[in-house]
XYZ file of C-alpha atoms in Angstrom:
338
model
C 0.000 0.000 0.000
C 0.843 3.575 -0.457
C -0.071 7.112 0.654
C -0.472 9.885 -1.515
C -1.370 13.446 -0.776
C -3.014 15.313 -3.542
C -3.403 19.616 -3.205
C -6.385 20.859 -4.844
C -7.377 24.342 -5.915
C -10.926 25.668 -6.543
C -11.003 28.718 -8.879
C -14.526 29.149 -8.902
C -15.518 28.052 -5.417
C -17.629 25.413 -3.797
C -20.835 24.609 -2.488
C -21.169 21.879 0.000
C -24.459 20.854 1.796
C -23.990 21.126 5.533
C -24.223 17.771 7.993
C -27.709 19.479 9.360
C -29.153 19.767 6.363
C -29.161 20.386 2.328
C -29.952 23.999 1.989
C -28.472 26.193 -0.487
C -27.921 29.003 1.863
C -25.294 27.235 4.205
C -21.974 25.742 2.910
C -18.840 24.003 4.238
C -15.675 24.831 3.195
C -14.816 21.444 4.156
C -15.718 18.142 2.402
C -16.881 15.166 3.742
C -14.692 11.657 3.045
C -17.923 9.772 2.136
C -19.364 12.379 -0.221
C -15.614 12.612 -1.562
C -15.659 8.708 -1.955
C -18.751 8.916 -4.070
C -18.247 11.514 -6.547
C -14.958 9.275 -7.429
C -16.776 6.263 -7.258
C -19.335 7.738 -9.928
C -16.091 9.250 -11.904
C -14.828 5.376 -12.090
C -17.753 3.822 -13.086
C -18.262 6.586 -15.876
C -14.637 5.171 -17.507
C -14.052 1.899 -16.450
C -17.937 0.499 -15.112
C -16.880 -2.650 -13.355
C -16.956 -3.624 -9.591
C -12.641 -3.333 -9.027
C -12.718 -0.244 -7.037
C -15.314 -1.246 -4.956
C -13.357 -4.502 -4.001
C -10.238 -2.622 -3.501
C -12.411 -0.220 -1.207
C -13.930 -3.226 0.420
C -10.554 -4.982 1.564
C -9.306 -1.679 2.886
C -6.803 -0.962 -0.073
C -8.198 1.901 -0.821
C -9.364 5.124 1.513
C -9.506 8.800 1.017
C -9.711 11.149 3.856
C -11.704 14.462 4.093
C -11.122 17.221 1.464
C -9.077 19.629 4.654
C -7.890 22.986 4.037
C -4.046 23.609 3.437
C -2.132 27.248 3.366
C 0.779 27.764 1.378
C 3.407 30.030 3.309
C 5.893 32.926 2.349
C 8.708 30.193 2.339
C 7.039 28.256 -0.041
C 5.732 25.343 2.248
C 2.736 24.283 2.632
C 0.953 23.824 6.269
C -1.581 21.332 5.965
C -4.478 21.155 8.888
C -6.152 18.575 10.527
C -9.767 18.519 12.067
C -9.954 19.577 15.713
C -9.930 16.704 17.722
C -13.166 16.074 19.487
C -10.643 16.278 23.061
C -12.142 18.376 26.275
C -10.036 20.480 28.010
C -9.452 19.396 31.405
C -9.421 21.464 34.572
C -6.467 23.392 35.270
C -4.559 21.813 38.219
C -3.405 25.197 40.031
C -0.994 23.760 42.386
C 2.134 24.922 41.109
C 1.124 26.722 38.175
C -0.574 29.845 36.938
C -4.004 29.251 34.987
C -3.018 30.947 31.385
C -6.593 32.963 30.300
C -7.474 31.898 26.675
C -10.486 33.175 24.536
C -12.629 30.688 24.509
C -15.061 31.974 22.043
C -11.958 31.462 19.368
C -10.945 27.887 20.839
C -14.645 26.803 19.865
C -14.775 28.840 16.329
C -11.186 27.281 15.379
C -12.339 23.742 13.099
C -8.654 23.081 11.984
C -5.466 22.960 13.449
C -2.174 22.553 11.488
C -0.523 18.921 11.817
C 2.667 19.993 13.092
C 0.640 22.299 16.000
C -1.613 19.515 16.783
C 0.513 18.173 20.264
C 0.989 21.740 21.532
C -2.729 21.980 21.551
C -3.382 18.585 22.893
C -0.664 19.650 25.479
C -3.129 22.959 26.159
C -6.355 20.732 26.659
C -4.099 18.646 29.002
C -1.220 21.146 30.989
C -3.080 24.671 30.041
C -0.460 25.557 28.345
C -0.841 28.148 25.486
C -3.434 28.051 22.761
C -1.058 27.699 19.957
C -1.089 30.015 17.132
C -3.474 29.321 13.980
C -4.045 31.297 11.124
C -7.621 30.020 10.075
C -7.775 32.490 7.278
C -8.418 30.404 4.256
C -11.042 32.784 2.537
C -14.666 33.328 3.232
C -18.233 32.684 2.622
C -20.307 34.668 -0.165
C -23.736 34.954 -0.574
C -25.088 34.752 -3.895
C -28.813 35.677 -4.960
C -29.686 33.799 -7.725
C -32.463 33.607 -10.532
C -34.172 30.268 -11.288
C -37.247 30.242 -13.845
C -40.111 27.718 -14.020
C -40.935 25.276 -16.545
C -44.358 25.407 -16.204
C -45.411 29.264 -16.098
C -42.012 31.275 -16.609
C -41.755 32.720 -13.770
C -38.591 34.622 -12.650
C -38.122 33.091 -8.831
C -34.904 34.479 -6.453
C -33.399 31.927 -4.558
C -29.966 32.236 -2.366
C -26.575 30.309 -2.708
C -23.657 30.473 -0.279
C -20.777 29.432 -1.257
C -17.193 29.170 -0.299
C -14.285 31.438 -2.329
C -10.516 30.468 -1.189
C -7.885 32.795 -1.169
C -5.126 32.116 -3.693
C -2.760 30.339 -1.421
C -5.462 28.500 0.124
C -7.226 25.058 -0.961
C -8.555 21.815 0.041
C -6.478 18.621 -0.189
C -6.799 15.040 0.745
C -5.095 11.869 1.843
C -5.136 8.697 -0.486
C -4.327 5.142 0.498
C -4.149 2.918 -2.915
C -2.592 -0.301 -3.623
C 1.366 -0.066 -4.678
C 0.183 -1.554 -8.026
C 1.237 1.215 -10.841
C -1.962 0.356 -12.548
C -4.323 1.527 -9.581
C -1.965 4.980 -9.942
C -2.992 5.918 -12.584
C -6.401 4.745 -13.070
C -6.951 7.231 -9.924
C -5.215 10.100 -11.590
C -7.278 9.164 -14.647
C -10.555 9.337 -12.241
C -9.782 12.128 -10.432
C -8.955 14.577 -13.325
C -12.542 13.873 -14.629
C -13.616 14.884 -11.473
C -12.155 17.662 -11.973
C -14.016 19.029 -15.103
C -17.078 17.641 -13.285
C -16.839 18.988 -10.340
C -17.894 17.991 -6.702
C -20.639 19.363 -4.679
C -23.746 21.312 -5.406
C -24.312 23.549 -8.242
C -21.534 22.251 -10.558
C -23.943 23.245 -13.548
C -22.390 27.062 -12.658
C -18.823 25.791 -12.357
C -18.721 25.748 -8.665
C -17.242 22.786 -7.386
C -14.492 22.254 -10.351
C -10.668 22.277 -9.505
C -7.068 22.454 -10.766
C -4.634 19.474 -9.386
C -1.694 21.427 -7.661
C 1.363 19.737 -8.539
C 2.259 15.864 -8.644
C 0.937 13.710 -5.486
C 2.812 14.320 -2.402
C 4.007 10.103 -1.803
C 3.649 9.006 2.315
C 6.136 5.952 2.688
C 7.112 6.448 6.505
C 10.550 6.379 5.899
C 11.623 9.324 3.809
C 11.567 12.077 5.567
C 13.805 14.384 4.225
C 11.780 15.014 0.906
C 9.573 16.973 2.494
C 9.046 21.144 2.589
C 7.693 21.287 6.408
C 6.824 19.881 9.947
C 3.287 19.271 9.138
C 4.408 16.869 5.688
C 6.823 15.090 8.044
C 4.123 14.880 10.886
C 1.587 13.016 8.697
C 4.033 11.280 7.336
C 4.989 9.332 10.528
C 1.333 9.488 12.146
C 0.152 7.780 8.871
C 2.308 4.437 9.575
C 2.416 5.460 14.015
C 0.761 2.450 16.556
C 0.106 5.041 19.441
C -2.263 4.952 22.275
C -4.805 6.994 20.343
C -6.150 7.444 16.722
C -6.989 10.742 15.317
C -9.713 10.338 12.053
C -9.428 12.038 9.177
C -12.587 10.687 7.596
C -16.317 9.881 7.746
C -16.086 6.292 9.986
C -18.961 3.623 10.265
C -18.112 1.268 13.043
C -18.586 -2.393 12.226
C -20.941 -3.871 14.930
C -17.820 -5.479 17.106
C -15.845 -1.869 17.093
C -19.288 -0.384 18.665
C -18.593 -1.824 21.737
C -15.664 -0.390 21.921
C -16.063 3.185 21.473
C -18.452 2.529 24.394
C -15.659 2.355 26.600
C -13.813 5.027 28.053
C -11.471 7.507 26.731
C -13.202 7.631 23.190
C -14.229 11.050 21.826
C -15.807 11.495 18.697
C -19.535 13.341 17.330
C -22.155 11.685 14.975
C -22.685 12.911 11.912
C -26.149 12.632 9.940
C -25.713 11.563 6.215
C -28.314 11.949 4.670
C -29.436 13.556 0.940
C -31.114 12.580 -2.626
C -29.746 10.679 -5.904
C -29.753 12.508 -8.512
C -28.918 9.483 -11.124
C -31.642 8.933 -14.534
C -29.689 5.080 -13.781
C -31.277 4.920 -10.323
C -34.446 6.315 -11.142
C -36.565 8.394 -13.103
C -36.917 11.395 -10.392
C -33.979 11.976 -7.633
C -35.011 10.113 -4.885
C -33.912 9.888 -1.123
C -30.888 7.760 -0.195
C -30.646 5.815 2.847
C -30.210 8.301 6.057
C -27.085 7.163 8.354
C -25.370 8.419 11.357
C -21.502 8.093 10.864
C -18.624 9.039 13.442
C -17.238 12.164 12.251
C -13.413 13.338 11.173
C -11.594 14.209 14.225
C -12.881 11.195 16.021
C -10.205 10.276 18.624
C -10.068 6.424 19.965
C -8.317 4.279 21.785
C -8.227 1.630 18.968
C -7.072 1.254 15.518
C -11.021 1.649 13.711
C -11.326 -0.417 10.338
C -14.938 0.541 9.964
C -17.041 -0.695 6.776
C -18.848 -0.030 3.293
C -22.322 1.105 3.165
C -24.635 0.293 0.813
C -27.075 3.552 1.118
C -29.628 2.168 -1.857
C -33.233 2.631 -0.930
C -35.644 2.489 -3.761
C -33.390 2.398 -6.646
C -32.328 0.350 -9.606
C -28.376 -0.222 -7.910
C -26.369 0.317 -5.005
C -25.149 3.232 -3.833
C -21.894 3.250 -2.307
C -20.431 5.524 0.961
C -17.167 4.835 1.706
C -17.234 4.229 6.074
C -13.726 2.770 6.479
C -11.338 5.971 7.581
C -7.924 7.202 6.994
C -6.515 7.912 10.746
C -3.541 9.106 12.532
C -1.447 7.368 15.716
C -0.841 10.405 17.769
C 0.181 11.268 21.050
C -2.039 12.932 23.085
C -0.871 14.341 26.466
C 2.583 16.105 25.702
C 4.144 17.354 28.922
């Protein structure tokens, strides 16, 4: 197996549907690992239309991770972030110490934390130490009024569109894991650069959605460290191939039913996630239709075990299955740093 890291930019923007619901007037700037999963899964069946990824997928060969901002720097590396951990702060223990004051309003708003920061802050939530220092500036939300006329009578109605405009040095990129098999290389290079034109997320009629490939794949072997531009490449680098006490996700995770027990124990913090939406496929029927609704542990999930999770099959009333990808991409980290 292999891990590659791919940097994406998105010249025109993106519209995501929140986890709470599908309207057009909210958007992430974040994409989930299961909606990723399926807009390549549709890519690959447009090209090659046979069942190979979904085996490879099924044996745990092959796993993306959430689309997650990155930041390219004055020095010409790249800081790539990692969802907050789902970690509570515990109290401060005054005896022979001074209780630093942090704003807590900006603890809560911060969603991503760069991979080389991510032990300081698990070192706040444990010693109250500093907040480290995050630039969280990646671009901002627009809201877009839009026209949309009806079949049936012409009318002109106005509806409203958020979406999500990075700043140049800004994008979303993602983690990889394929087989070491050249052939499964490039068949996902091939898949994801029709993605590209296509587009991922809502409105990709307008262009939103649509992205440029930055550069050639960053490769994750564990060993090489000294190919890479910064601390947080060489940090997911180890973490990637790290046994540690805890696992940090980096994806969309569906428990199989004998890892449910588990995250019933202790010392497991994650939040559920509804996934939930319509298919808008002529090849699964005639009118979009609802898919299956599922509650998934979300990206920054910590546990105390190594998850392997499972594929979901979220057909309900269609003419084929509809694949979510519920196997994650996770980290070994440390998390209490003196």
């Amino acid at each position: 197996m292999s891990y590659l890291l791919y940097k994406l930019r998105f010249p025109n923007g993106i519209h995501v549907g929140t986890a709470s619901g599908n309207t057009l007037e909210e958007t992430m700037m974040s994409i989930y690992s299961d909606t990723f999963y399926s807009a390549l899964y549709n890519e690959y069946m447009k090209i090659y239309n046979n069942h190979e990824l979904y085996k490879i997928s099924e044996s745990g060969d092959f796993l993306v991770s959430d689309l997650l901002p990155f930041k390219e720097k004055e020095d010409m590396s790249t800081d790539f972030y990692l969802p907050k951990p789902f970690m509570p702060k515990e109290p401060p223990n005054n005896q022979n110490k001074t209780e630093i004051i942090v704003d807590r309003k900006k603890v809560k708003a911060i969603n991503f934390i760069p991979a080389d920061k991510l032990e300081e802050y698990f070192s706040f939530l444990k010693n109250n130490t500093r907040f480290p220092i995050i630039d969280d500036d990646f671009g901002k939300k627009q809201l877009y009024t839009k026209n949309k006329v009806s079949l049936e009578n012409e009318d002109t109605q106005l509806y409203n569109i958020e979406v999500f405009k990075f700043n140049e040095k800004s994008g979303l990129y993602f983690v990889v894991k394929l087989p070491k098999d050249e052939k499964w290389q490039e068949i996902f290079q091939n898949i994801l650069e029709s993605l590209s034109l296509t587009g991922i997320g809502g409105k990709k009629n307008s262009g939103l959605g649509q992205f440029i490939i930055k550069e050639d794949a960053m490769i994750f072997d564990g060993l090489n460290f000294e190919k890479f531009e910064s601390e947080s490449d060489v940090f997911i680098n180890r973490a990637l191939y790290s046994d540690e006490e805890k696992f940090l996700s980096l994806s969309s995770y569906s428990p199989k039913i004998e890892e449910i027990e588990k995250i019933k124990e202790s010392e497991n913090y994650y939040q559920l996630i509804k996934r939930s939406g319509f298919v808008n496929s002529s090849l699964y029927s005639e009118q979009a239709e609802k898919r299956k609704q599922v509650y998934m542990l979300s990206s920054g999930s910590v546990l105390n075990f190594k998850p392997e999770g499972k594929m979901l099959d979220l057909n309900l009333h269609g003419k084929h299955s509809i694949y979510r990808m519920g196997k994650p991409i996770v980290l070994g980290v440390k998390i209490w740093v003196i």
